[in-house]
Coordinates of C-alpha atoms in Angstrom, one line a residue:
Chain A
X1 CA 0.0 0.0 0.0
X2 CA 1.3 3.5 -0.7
X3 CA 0.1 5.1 2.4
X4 CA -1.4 4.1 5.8
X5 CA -5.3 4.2 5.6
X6 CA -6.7 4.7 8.7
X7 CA -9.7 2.7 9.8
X8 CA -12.6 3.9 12.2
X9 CA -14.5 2.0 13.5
X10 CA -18.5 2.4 13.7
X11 CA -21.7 1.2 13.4
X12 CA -23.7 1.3 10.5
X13 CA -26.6 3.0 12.2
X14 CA -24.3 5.8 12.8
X15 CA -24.1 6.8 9.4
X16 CA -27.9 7.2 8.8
X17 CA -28.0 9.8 11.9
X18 CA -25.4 12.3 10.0
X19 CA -27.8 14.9 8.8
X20 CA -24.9 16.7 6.8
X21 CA -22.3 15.1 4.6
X22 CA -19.6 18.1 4.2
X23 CA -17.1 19.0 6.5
X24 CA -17.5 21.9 8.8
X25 CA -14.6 24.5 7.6
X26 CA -11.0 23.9 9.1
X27 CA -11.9 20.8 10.5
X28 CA -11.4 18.2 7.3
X29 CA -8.1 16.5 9.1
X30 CA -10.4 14.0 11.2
X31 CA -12.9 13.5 9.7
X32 CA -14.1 9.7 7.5
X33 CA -13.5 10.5 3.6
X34 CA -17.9 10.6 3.0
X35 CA -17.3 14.0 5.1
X36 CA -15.1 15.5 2.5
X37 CA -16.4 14.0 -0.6
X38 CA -20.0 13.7 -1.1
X39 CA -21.3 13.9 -4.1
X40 CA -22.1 18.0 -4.1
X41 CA -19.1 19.1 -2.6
X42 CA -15.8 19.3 -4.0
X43 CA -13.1 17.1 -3.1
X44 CA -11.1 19.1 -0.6
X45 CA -8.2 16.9 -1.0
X46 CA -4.6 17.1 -2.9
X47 CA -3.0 13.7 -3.7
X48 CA -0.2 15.7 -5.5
X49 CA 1.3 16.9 -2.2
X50 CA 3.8 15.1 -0.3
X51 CA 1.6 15.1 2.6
X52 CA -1.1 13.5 1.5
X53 CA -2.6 11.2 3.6
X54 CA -5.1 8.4 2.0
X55 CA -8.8 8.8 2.7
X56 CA -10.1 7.6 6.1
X57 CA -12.5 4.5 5.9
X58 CA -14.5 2.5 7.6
X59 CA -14.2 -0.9 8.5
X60 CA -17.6 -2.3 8.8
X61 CA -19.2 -6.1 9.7
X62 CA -20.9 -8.8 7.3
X63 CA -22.9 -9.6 9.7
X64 CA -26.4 -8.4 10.4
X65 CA -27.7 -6.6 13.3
X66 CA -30.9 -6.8 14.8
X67 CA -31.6 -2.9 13.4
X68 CA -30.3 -4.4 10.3
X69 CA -33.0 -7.1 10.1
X70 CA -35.8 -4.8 11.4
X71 CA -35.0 -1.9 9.0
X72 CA -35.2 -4.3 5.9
X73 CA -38.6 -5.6 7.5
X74 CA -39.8 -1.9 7.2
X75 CA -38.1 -1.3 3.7
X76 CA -40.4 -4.1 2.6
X77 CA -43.4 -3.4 3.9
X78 CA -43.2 0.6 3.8
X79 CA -42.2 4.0 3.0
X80 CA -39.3 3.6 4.9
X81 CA -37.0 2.3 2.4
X82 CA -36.8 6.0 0.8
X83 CA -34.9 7.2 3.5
X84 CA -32.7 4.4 4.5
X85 CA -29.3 5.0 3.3
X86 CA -25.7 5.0 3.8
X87 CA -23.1 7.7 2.9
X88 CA -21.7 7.2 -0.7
X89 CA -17.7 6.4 -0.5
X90 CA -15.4 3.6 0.5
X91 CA -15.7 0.8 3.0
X92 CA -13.9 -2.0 4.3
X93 CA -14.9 -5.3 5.0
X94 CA -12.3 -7.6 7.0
X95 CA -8.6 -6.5 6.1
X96 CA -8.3 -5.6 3.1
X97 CA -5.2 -4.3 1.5
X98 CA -4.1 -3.0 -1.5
X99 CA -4.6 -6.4 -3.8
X100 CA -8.3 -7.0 -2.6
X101 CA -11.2 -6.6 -4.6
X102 CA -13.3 -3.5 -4.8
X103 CA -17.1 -4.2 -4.9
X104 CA -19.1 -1.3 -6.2
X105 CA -22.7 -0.8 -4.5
X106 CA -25.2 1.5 -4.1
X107 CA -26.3 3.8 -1.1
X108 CA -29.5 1.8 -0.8
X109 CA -28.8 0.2 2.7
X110 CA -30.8 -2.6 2.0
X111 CA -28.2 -3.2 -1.6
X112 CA -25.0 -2.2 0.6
X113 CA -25.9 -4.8 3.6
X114 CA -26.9 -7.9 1.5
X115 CA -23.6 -6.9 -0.4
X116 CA -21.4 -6.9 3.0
X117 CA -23.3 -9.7 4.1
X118 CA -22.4 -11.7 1.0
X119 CA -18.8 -11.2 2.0
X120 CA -18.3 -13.0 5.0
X121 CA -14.5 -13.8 5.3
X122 CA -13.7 -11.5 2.3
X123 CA -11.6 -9.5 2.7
X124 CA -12.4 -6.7 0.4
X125 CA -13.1 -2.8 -0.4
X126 CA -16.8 -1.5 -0.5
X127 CA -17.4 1.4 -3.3
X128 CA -20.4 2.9 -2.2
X129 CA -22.0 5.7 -5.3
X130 CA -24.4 8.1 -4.7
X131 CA -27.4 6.8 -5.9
X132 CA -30.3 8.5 -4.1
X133 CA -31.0 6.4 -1.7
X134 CA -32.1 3.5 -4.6
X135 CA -31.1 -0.2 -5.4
X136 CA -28.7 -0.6 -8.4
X137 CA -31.1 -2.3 -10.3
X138 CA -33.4 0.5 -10.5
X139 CA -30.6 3.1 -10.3
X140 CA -28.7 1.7 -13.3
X141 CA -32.4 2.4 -15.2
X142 CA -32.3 5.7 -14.0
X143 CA -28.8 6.1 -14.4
X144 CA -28.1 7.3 -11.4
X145 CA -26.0 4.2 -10.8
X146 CA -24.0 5.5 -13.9
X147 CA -20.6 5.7 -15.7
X148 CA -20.0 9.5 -14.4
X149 CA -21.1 8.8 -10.7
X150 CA -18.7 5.7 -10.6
X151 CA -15.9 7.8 -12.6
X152 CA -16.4 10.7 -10.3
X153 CA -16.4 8.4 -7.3
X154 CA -13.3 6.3 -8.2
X155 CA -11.4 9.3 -8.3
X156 CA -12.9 10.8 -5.1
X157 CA -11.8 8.1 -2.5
X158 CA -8.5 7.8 -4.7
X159 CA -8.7 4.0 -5.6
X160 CA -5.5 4.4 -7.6
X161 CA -3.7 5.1 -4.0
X162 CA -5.8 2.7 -2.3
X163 CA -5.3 -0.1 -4.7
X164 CA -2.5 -1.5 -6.7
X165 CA -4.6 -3.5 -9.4
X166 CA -6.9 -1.5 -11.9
X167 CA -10.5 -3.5 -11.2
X168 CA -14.0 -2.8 -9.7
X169 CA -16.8 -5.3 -9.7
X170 CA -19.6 -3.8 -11.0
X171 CA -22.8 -5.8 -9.7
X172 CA -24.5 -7.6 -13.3
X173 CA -27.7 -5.5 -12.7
X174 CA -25.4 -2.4 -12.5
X175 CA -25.0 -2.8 -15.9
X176 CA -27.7 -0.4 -17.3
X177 CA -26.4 2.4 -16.0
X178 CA -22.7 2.0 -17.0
X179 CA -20.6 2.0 -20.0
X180 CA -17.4 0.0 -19.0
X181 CA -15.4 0.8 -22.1
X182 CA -15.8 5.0 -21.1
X183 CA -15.1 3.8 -17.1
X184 CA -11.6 2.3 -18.5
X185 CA -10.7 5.3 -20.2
X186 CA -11.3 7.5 -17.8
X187 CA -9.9 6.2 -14.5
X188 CA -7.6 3.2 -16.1
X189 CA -10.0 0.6 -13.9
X190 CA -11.3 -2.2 -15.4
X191 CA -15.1 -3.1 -15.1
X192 CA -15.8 -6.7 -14.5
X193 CA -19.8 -7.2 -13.9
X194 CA -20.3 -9.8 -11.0
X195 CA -23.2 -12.0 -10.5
X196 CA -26.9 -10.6 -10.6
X197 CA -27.6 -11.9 -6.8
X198 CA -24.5 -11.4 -4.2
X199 CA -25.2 -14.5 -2.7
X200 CA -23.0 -16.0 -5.9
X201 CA -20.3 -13.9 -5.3
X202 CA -18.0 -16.4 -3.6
X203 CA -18.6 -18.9 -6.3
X204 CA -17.9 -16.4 -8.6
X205 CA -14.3 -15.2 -7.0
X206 CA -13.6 -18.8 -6.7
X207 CA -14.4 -20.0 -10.3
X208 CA -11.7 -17.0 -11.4
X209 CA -13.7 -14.0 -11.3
X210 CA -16.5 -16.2 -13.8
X211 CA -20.3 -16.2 -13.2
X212 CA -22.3 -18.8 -14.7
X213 CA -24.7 -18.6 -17.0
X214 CA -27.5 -19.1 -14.4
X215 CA -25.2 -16.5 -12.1
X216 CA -25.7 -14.0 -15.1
X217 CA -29.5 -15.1 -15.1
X218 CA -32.7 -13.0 -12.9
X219 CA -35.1 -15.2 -11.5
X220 CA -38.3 -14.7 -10.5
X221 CA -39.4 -17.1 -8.2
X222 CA -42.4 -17.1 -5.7
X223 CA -40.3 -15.8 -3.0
X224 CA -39.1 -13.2 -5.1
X225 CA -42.5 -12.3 -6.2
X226 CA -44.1 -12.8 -2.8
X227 CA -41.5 -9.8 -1.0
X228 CA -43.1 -7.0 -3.9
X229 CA -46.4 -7.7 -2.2
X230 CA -46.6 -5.8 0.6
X231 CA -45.9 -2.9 -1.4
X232 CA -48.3 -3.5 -4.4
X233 CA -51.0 -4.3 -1.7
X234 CA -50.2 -0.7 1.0
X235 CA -50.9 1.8 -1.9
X236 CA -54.2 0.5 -2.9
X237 CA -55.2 0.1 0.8
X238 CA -54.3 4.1 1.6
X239 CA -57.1 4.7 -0.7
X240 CA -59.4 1.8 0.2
X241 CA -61.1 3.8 2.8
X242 CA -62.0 6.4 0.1
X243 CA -63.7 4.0 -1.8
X244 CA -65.4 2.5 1.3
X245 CA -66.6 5.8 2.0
X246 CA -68.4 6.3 -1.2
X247 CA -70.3 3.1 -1.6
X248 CA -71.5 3.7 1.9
X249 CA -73.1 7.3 0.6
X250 CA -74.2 5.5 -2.3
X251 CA -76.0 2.8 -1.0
X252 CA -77.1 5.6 2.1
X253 CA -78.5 7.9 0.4
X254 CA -82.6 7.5 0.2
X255 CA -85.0 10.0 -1.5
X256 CA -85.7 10.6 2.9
X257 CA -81.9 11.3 3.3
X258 CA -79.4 9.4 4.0
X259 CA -80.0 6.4 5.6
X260 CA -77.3 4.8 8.0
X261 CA -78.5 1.7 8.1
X262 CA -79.2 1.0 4.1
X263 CA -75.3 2.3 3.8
X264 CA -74.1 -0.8 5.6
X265 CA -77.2 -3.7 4.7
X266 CA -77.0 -2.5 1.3
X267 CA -73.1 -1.7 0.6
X268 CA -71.3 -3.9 3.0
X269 CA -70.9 -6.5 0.5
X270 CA -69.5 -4.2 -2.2
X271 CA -67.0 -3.0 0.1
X272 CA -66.1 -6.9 0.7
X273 CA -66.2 -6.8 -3.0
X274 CA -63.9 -4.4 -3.3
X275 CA -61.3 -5.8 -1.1
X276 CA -61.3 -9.1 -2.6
X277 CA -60.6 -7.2 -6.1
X278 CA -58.0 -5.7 -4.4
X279 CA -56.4 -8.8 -2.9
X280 CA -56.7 -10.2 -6.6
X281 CA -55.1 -7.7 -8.4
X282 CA -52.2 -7.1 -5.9
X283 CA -51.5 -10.5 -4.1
X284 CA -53.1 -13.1 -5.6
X285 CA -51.8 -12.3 -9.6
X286 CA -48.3 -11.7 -8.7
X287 CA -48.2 -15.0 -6.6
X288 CA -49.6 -17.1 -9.4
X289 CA -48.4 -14.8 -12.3
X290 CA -46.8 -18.2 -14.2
X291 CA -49.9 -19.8 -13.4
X292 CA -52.9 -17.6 -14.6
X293 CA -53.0 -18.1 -18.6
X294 CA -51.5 -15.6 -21.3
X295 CA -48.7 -12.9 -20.9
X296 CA -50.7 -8.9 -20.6
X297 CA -50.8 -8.4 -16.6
X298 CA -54.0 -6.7 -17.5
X299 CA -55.8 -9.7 -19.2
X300 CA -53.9 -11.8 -16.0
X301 CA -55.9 -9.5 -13.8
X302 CA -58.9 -9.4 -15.2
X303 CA -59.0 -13.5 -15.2
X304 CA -58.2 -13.4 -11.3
X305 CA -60.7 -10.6 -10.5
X306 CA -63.4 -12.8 -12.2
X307 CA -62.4 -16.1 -10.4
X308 CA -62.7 -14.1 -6.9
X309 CA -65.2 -12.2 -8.0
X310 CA -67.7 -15.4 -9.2
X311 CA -66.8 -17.4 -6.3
X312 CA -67.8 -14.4 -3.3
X313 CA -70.4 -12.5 -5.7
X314 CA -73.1 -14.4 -3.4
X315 CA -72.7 -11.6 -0.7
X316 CA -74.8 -9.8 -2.8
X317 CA -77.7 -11.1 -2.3
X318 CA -79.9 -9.2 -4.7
X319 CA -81.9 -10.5 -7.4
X320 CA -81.4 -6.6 -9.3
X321 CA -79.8 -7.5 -12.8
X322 CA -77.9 -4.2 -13.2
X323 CA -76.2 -4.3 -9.7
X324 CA -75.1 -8.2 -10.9
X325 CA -74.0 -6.8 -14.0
X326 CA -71.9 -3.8 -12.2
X327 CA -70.7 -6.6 -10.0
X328 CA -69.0 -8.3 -12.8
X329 CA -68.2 -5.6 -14.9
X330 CA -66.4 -3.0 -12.5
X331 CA -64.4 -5.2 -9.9
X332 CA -62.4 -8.2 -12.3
X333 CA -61.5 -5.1 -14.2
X334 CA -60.5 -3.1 -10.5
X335 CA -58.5 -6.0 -10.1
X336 CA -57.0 -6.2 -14.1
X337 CA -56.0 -2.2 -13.2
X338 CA -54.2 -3.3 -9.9
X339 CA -52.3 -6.0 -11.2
X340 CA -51.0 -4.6 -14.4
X341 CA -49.4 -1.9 -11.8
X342 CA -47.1 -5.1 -11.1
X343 CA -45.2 -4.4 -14.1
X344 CA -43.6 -2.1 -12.2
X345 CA -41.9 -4.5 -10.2
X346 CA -41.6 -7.6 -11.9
X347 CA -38.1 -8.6 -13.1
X348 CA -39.2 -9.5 -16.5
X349 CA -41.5 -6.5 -18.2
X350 CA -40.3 -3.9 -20.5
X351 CA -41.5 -0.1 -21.9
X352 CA -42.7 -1.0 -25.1
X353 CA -44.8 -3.8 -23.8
X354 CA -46.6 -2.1 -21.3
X355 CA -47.1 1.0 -23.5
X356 CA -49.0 -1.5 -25.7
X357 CA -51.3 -3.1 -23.0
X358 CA -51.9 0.6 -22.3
X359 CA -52.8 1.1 -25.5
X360 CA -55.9 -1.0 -25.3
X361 CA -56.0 -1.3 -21.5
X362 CA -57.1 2.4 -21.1
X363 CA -59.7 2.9 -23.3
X364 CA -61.6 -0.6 -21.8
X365 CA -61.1 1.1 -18.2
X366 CA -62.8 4.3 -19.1
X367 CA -65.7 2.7 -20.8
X368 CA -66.1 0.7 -18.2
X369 CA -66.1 2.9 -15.8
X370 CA -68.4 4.6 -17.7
X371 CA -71.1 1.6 -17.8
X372 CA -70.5 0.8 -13.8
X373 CA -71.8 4.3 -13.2
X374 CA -74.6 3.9 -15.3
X375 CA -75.6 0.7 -14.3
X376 CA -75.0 1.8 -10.5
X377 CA -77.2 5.1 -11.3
X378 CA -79.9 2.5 -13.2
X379 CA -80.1 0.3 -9.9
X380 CA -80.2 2.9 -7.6
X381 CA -82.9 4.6 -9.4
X382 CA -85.1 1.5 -9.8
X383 CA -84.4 0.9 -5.8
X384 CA -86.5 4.4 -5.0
X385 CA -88.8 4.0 -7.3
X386 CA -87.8 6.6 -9.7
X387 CA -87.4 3.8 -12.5
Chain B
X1 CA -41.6 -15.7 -17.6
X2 CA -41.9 -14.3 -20.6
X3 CA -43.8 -11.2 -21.7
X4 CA -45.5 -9.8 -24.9
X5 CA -44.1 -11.2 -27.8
X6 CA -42.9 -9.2 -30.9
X7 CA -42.5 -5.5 -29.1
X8 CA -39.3 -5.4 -27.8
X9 CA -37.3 -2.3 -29.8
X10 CA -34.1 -4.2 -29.1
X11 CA -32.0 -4.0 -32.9
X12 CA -28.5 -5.5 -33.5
X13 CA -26.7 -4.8 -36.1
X14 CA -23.6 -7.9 -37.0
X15 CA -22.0 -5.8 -39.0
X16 CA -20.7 -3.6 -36.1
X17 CA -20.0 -6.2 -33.9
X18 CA -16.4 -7.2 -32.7
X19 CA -17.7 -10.3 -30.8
X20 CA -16.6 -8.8 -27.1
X21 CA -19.3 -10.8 -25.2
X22 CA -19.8 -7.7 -23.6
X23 CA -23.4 -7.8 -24.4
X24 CA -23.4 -11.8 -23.3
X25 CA -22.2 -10.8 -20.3
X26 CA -24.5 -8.5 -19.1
X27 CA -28.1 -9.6 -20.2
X28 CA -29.8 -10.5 -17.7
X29 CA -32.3 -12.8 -19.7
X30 CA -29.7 -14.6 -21.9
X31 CA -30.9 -13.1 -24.9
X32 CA -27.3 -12.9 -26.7
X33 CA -25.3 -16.2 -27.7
X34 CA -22.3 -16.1 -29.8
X35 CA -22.5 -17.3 -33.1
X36 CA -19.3 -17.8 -34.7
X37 CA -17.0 -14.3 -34.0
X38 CA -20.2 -12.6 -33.4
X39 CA -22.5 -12.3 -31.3
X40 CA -26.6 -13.5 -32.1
X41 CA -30.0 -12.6 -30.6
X42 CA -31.2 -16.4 -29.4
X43 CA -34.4 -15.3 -28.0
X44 CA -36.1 -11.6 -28.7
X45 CA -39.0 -11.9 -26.5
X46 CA -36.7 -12.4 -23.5
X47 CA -35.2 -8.7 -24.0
X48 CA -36.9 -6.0 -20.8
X49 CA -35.7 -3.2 -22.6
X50 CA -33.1 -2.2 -19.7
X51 CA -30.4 -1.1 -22.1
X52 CA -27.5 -3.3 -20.7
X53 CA -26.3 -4.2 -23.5
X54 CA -26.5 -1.1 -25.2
X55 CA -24.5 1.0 -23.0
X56 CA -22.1 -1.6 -22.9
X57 CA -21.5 -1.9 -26.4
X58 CA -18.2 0.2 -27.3
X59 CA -19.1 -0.5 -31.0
X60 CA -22.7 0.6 -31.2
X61 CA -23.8 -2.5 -32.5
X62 CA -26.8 -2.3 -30.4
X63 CA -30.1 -0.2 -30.0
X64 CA -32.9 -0.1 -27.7
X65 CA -35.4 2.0 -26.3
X66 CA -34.4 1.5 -22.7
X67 CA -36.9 2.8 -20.4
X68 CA -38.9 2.0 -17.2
X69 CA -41.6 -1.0 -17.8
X70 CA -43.8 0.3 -15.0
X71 CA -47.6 0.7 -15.9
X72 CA -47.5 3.4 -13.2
X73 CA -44.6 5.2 -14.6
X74 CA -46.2 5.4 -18.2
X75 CA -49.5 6.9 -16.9
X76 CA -47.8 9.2 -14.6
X77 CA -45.9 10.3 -17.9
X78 CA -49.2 10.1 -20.4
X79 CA -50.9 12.8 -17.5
X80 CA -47.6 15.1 -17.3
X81 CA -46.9 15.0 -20.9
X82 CA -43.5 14.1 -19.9
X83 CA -41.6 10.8 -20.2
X84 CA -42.7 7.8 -18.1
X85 CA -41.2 8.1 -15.0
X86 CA -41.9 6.8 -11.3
X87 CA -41.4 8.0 -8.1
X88 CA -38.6 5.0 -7.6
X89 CA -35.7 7.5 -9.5
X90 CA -34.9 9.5 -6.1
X91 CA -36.3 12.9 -7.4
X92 CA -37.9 13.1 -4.5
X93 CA -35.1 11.5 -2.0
X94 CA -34.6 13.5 0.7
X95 CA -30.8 13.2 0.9
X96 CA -29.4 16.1 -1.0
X97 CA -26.6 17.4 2.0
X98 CA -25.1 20.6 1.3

């Protein structure tokens, strides 16, 4: 190594609680590298003096704490996950020196501690880019996790003092947002892309730096599938008891007033109704998605919505033929709108596909909006006798 | 999994490549093999549109319209007039420090 790097030891929920990334003035000496060097201030220091002293990291654990475990509980399930980050720079994991590997990551928490965690008994270097706050998957998409941050991050912490070789490991899903070939010319490292999950990354240093084709694959199993839910299912609830509220007035209201009691006897089961199209469209279709026949999310859905739908439509227990006919027109196709908002997570789906089940997804909402109204004015109507 | 068939804007173009498996390398859905001393699509309807293999092409052998594959995103563009985008980017992240 060309100079002593000082390590500091610290817990990782330390880092969250810094509310400010720059250095107060005059006082840069002491403090960890992410203090001098975020990504809106200047890098404060001068590698061409004969002083220079390396930047300060931090040597932090693979394994997981019990905040650790907690906080990715709440990432899942909430809103949490768009605060929870660490401070872009460079970390250490173990001992490394100046031969070990340099992992690039983003400041996702939730991305940087499954990448430490994958390197238990590793010793190796952390490079931590400023990505916002999101995973590298969807911050290579935005390119946030791109070839300038990495370029400008490289030369922040001073890899080329902190390392003899000229290599970062780019995670595979990084890949979006870099362009290796302009990463090599500009700092004189070499991008190799790792595995897609971080779990392989021991088999991968241990085949010779080689993933596998099924390393280089994305699955998209169950379990995968069944972590989104939470978080396809807690939008549509914040607005559930909107909707709750409305079928109540609807069903309430009499030509005497509004009527408490006919608001819950008569919409009860719609707001049931509603909540099984809900639980179609945003649990039930992404668990089976590989299941439920043909390829749209939308038509996926709408197939799901109708199963449910059919099998609990006996709540209703009206013999009205435009309130059975609202029934199955307005929730499978609640449900078909819900799921084909899982696009947005799945691991498979891309722009121009979804632009075209827009395309004639749209049009069949409206309309049927549209008819549910009617239908829904034409029962009510015929209920006070207007009809 | 696969999705819709036939939409992917995915385009290669042999003539520019060098066969660096770059683009082998970094698809996540395996839709590049090597043929030969060049690289081949095996399997179109795999492609997600996330532009790996673009951006990693140093010979512009490839072109895609990379973009988010979000319903959300799209609507939230088609209403704005803008392009599709999400709230999943960090524009409204919280972190900016100085």
């Amino acid at each position: 190594m060309e100079g002593p790097i000082t390590k500091k030891r610290m817990r990782i929920g330390d880092i969250r609680k810094q509310t400010s990334c720059c250095a107060p003035k005059g006082d840069t000496e002491q403090k960890p590298v992410f203090y001098q060097e975020s990504a809106c201030c200047p890098p404060q220091m001068d590698t061409d003096r004969s002083d220079f002293i390396p930047p300060v990291v931090q040597t932090i654990s693979s394994d997981w704490s019990l905040e650790d475990h907690l906080g990715q509980f709440r990432c899942r399930v909430s809103s949490y996950r768009n605060s929870y980050i660490v401070q872009p720079g460079l970390y250490a994991v173990g001992t490394p020196d100046n031969g070990s590997d340099v992992f690039v990551s983003a400041n996702y928490k939730l991305s940087f501690d499954i990448l430490r965690r994958s390197l238990k008994g590793i010793n190796a270097w952390i490079l931590v880019l400023d990505t916002k706050g999101i995973n590298v998957w969807c911050a290579a998409g935005k390119r946030t996790f791109g070839t300038d941050e990495l370029i400008r991050r490289i030369s922040a912490v001073h890899l080329d003092k902190v390392v003899s070789h000229r290599r970062v490991i780019v995670p595979q899903l990084g890949a979006p947002g870099i362009a290796a070939h302009l990463v090599v010319k500009k700092t004189g490292f070499r991008v190799s892309y790792g595995p897609v999950d971080a779990r392989d990354i021991p088999a991968y240093i241990a085949a010779g730096y080689k993933a596998t084709d099924e390393m280089r694959t994305v699955r998209f199993t169950w379990l995968d599938r069944m972590v989104l839910t939470p978080m396809e299912i807690n939008p549509v609830m914040k607005k559930f008891p909107i909707y709750a509220l409305i079928v109540l007035i609807i069903f309430g209201i009499q030509p005497s007033g509004i009527i408490f009691k006919d608001a819950l006897t008569g919409g009860w089961s719609f707001i049931f109704l509603g909540l099984i199209s809900m639980l179609a469209g945003a649990l039930l279709t992404p668990l089976l998605l590989p299941l439920v026949p043909f390829r749209a999310f939308a038509v996926k859905g709408w197939i799901v919505g109708m199963i449910s739908v059919f099998f609990s439509q006996g709540i209703v227990r009206t013999t009205d033929r435009s309130l059975l006919l609202f029934t199955y027109i307005f929730f499978p196709l609640l449900s078909s709108y819900i799921a084909l908002q899982f696009t947005g997570s799945t691991a498979f789906t891309g722009m121009s596909g979804v632009k075209k089940e827009l395309r004639y997804a749209l049009p069949i909402y409206k309309a049927a909006a549209a008819i549910s109204f009617a239908l829904l004015l034409i029962s009510r109507l015929g209920q006070w006798g207007v009809l | 999994m696969k999705y819709l068939s036939s939409v992917t804007s995915l385009k290669f173009f042999a003539e520019k490549c060098t066969g660096c498996w770059r683009c082998i390398e970094v698809c996540p859905h395996r839709v590049f093999l090597m043929n030969g001393k060049k690289a081949a699509i095996d399997d179109i309807d795999m492609c997600m549109e996330c532009g790996a293999c673009m951006m990693n092409c140093a010979f512009g052998a490839i072109s895609v319209d990379a973009g988010v594959g979000c319903a959300f995103a799209i609507i939230n563009g088609m209403l704005t007039g803008t392009e599709p985008s999400c709230d999943c980017g960090g524009s409204k992240s919280k972190s900016s420090c100085c």
